[in-house]
Coordinates of C-alpha atoms in Angstrom, one line a residue:
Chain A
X293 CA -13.4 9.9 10.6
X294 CA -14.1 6.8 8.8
X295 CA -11.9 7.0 6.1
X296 CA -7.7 8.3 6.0
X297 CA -7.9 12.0 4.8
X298 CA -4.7 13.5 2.9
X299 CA -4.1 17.0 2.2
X300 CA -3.7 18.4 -0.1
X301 CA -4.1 16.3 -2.8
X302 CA -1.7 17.7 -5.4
X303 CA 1.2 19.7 -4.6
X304 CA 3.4 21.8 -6.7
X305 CA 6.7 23.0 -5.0
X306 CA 9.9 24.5 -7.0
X307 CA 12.9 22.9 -6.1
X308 CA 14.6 24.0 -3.5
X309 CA 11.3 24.4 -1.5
X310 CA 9.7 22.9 1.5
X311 CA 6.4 20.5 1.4
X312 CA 4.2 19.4 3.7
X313 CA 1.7 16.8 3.8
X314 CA -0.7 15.8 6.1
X315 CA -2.9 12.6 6.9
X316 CA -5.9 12.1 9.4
X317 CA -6.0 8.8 9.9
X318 CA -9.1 6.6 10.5
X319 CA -10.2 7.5 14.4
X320 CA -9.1 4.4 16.2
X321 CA -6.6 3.3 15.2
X322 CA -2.9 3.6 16.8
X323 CA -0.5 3.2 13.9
X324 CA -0.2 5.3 10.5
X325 CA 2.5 5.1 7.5
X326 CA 3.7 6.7 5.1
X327 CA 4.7 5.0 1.5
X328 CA 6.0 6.5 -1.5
X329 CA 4.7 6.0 -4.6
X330 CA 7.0 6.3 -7.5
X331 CA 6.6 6.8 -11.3
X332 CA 6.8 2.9 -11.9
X333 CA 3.6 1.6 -9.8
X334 CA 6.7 1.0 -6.9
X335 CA 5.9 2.4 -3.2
X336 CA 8.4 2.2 -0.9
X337 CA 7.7 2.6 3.1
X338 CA 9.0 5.6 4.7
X339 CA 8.2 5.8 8.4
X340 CA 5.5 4.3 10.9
X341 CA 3.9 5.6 14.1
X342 CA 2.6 4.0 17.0
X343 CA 0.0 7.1 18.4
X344 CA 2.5 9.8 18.7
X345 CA 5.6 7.6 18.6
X346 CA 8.1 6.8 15.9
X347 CA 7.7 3.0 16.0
X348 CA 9.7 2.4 12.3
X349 CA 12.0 4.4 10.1
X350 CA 14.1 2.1 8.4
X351 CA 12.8 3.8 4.6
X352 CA 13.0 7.5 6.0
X353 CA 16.2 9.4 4.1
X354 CA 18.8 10.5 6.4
X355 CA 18.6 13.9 5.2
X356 CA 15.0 16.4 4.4
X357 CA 12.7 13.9 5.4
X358 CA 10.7 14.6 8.8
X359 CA 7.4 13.4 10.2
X360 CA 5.3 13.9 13.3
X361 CA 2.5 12.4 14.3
X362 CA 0.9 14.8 17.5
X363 CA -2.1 14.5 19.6
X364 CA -5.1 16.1 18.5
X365 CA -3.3 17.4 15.0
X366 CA -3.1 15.6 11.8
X367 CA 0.4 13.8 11.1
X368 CA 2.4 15.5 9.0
X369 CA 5.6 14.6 6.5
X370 CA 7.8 17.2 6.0
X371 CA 10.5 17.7 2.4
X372 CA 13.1 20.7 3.3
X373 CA 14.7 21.5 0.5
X374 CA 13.0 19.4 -1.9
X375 CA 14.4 17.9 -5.1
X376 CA 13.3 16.6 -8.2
X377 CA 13.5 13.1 -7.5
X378 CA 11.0 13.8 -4.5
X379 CA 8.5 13.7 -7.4
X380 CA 6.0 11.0 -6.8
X381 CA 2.5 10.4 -5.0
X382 CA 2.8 9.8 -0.9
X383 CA 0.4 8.2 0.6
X384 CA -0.7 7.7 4.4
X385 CA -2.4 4.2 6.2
X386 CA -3.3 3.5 9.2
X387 CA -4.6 0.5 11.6
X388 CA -6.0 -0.6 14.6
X389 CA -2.8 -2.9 15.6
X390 CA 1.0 -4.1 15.2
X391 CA 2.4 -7.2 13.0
X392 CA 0.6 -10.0 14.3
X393 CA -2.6 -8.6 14.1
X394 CA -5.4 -9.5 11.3
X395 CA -5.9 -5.7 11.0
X396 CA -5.5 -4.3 7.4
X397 CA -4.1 -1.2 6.7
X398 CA -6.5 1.8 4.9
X399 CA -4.9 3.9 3.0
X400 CA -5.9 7.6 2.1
X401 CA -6.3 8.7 -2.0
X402 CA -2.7 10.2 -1.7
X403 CA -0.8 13.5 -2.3
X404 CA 1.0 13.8 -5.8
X405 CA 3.7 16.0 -4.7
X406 CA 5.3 17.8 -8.2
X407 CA 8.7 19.8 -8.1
X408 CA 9.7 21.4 -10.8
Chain B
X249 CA 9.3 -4.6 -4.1
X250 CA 12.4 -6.6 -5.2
X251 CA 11.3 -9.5 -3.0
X252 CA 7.6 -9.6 -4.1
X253 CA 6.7 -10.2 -7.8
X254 CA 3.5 -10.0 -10.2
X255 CA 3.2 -9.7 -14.4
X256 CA 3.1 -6.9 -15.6
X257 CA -0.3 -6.6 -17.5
X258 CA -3.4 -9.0 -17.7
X259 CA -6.3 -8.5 -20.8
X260 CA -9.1 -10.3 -20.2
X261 CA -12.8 -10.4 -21.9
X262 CA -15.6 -8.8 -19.7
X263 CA -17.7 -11.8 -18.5
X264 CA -14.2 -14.3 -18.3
X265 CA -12.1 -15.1 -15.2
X266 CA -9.2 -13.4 -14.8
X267 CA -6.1 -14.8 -12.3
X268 CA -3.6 -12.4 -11.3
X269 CA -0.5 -14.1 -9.7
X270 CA 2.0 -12.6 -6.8
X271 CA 5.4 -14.4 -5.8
X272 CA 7.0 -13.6 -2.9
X273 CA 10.4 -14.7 -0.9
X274 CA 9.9 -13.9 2.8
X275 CA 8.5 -17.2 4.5
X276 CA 8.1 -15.5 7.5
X277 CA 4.9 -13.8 6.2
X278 CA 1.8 -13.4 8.4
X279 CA -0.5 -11.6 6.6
X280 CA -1.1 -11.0 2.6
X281 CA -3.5 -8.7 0.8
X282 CA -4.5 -7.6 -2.2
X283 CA -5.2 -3.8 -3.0
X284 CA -6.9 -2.2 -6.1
X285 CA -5.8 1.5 -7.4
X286 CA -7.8 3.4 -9.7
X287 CA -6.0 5.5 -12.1
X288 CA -5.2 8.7 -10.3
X289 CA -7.2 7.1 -7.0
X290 CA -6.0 5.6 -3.6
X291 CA -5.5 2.0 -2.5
X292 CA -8.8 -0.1 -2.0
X293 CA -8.2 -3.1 0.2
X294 CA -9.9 -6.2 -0.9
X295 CA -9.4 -8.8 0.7
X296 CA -6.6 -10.6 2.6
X297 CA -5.4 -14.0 3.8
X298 CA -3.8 -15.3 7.2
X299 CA -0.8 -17.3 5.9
X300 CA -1.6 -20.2 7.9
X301 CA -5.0 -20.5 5.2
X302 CA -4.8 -22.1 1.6
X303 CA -7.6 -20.2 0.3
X304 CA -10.4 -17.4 1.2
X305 CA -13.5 -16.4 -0.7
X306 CA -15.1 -13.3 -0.9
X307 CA -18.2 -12.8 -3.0
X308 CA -16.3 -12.9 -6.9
X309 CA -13.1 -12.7 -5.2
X310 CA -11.2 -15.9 -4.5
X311 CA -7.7 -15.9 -2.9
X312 CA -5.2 -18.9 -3.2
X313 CA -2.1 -19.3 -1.1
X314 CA 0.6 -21.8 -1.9
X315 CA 2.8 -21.1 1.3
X316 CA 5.4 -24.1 0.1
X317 CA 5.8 -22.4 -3.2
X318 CA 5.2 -18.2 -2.1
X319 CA 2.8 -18.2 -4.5
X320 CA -0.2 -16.0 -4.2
X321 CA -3.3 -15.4 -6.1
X322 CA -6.2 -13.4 -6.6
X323 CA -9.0 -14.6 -8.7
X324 CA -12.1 -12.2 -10.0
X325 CA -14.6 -14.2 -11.6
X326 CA -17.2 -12.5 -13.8
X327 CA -14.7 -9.6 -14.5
X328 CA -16.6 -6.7 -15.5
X329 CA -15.0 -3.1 -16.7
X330 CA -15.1 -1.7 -13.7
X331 CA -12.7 -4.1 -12.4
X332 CA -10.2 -2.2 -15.0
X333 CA -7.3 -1.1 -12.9
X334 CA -4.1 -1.9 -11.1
X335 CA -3.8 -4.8 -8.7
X336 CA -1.2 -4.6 -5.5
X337 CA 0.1 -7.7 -3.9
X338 CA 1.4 -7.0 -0.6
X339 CA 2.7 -9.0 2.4
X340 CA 3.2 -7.9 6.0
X341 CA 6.1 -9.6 7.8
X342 CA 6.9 -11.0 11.3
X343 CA 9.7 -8.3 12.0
X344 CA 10.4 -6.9 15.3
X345 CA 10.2 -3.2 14.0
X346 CA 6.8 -3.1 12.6
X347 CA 4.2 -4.4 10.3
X348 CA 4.9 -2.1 7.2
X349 CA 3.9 -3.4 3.9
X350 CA 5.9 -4.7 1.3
X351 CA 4.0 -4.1 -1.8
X352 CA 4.7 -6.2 -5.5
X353 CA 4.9 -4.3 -8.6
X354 CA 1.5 -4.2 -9.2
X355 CA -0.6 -5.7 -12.4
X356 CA -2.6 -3.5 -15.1
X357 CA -5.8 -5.7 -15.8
X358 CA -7.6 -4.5 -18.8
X359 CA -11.0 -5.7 -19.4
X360 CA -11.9 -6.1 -23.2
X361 CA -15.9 -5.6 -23.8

């Protein structure tokens, strides 16, 4: 598609629960991430893939936090066990190329993921 | 981010220039962009600049890059309502693992009628 789809687009999970989002990226384009968008306007990067390859996960946690990215599926980030803190809007991008390449990011409306 | 900076808040009068500013402390830089969200809405790239540039125009969007001093800008002239929201500096860096984004702490810009 032409623009980065996220599903759903609010999430409510009690804690203690699992969530899963998911994010189609633009067709293309080799490399999606995942940011977090906290309560204070701060995102913080989680985890980047090259296709269906980890390329960086320096800002996943150790601990709950999974994510695939798998031909022909959407890519997915996975919360086992969820908290409160986990509270926040995540949000997917993706892009044609790597760091020395003029090619933005496009990011998809987000998921507000709510535990209560 | 801790290493990349903006004000808080910017009121402006519909019709005025506004000038929202973004520090930053990595010189390795390559790329820096400015992104618009929409309350409750996604990130809407607007335009970005090549670090080796001093300045880029686009339509009413003028961008300024002062790589000696890390000091970024975006100006909107002609700033209407729908310009109300919050403005995103971000820089992507030269690292080895990746081109993730390191985003400022964004700026509300109110526009007054």
């Amino acid at each position: 598609g032409e623009e980065v789809a996220q599903t759903p687009k609010h999430l409510v999970r009690g804690e203690g629960q699992k969530a899963k989002l998911y994010c189609a990226p633009i067709k293309g384009h080799s490399y999606v991430f995942w940011y977090q968008q906290v309560l204070k306007n701060e995102f913080k990067f989680l985890i980047s893939f090259q296709n269906e390859n980890v390329f960086d996960e320096t800002g996943m946690p150790k601990e709950r936090f999974s994510a695939k990215c798998l031909p022909n599926s959407p890519c997915s980030l996975e919360i086992q066990a969820t908290k409160l803190e986990d509270s926040a809007v995540y949000f997917c991008a993706s892009s044609q190329r790597g760091a020395t390449s003029n090619q933005p990011q496009h990011f998809g409306d987000g998921t507000r993921l709510s535990i209560l | 981010g801790e290493d990349v900076e903006q004000s808080l808040f910017l009121s402006v009068r519909e019709g005025d220039s506004s000038v929202i500013n973004c520090t930053y402390t990595d010189s390795s830089s390559t790329y820096l962009y400015w992104y618009k969200q929409e309350p409750g809405a996604g990130l809407q790239l607007l335009t970005y600049i090549f670090s080796n540039m001093d300045m880029k125009q686009d339509q009413r969007l003028t961008v300024l890059l002062n790589k000696k001093d890390k000091h970024l800008s975006l100006r909107i002239a002609d700033t209407q309502t729908g310009d109300s929201a919050i403005y995103f500096c971000a820089e992507k860096r030269r690292e080895s693992s990746g081109d993730k984004l390191t985003f400022g702490t964004g700026t509300r810009l109110a526009v007054r009628p």
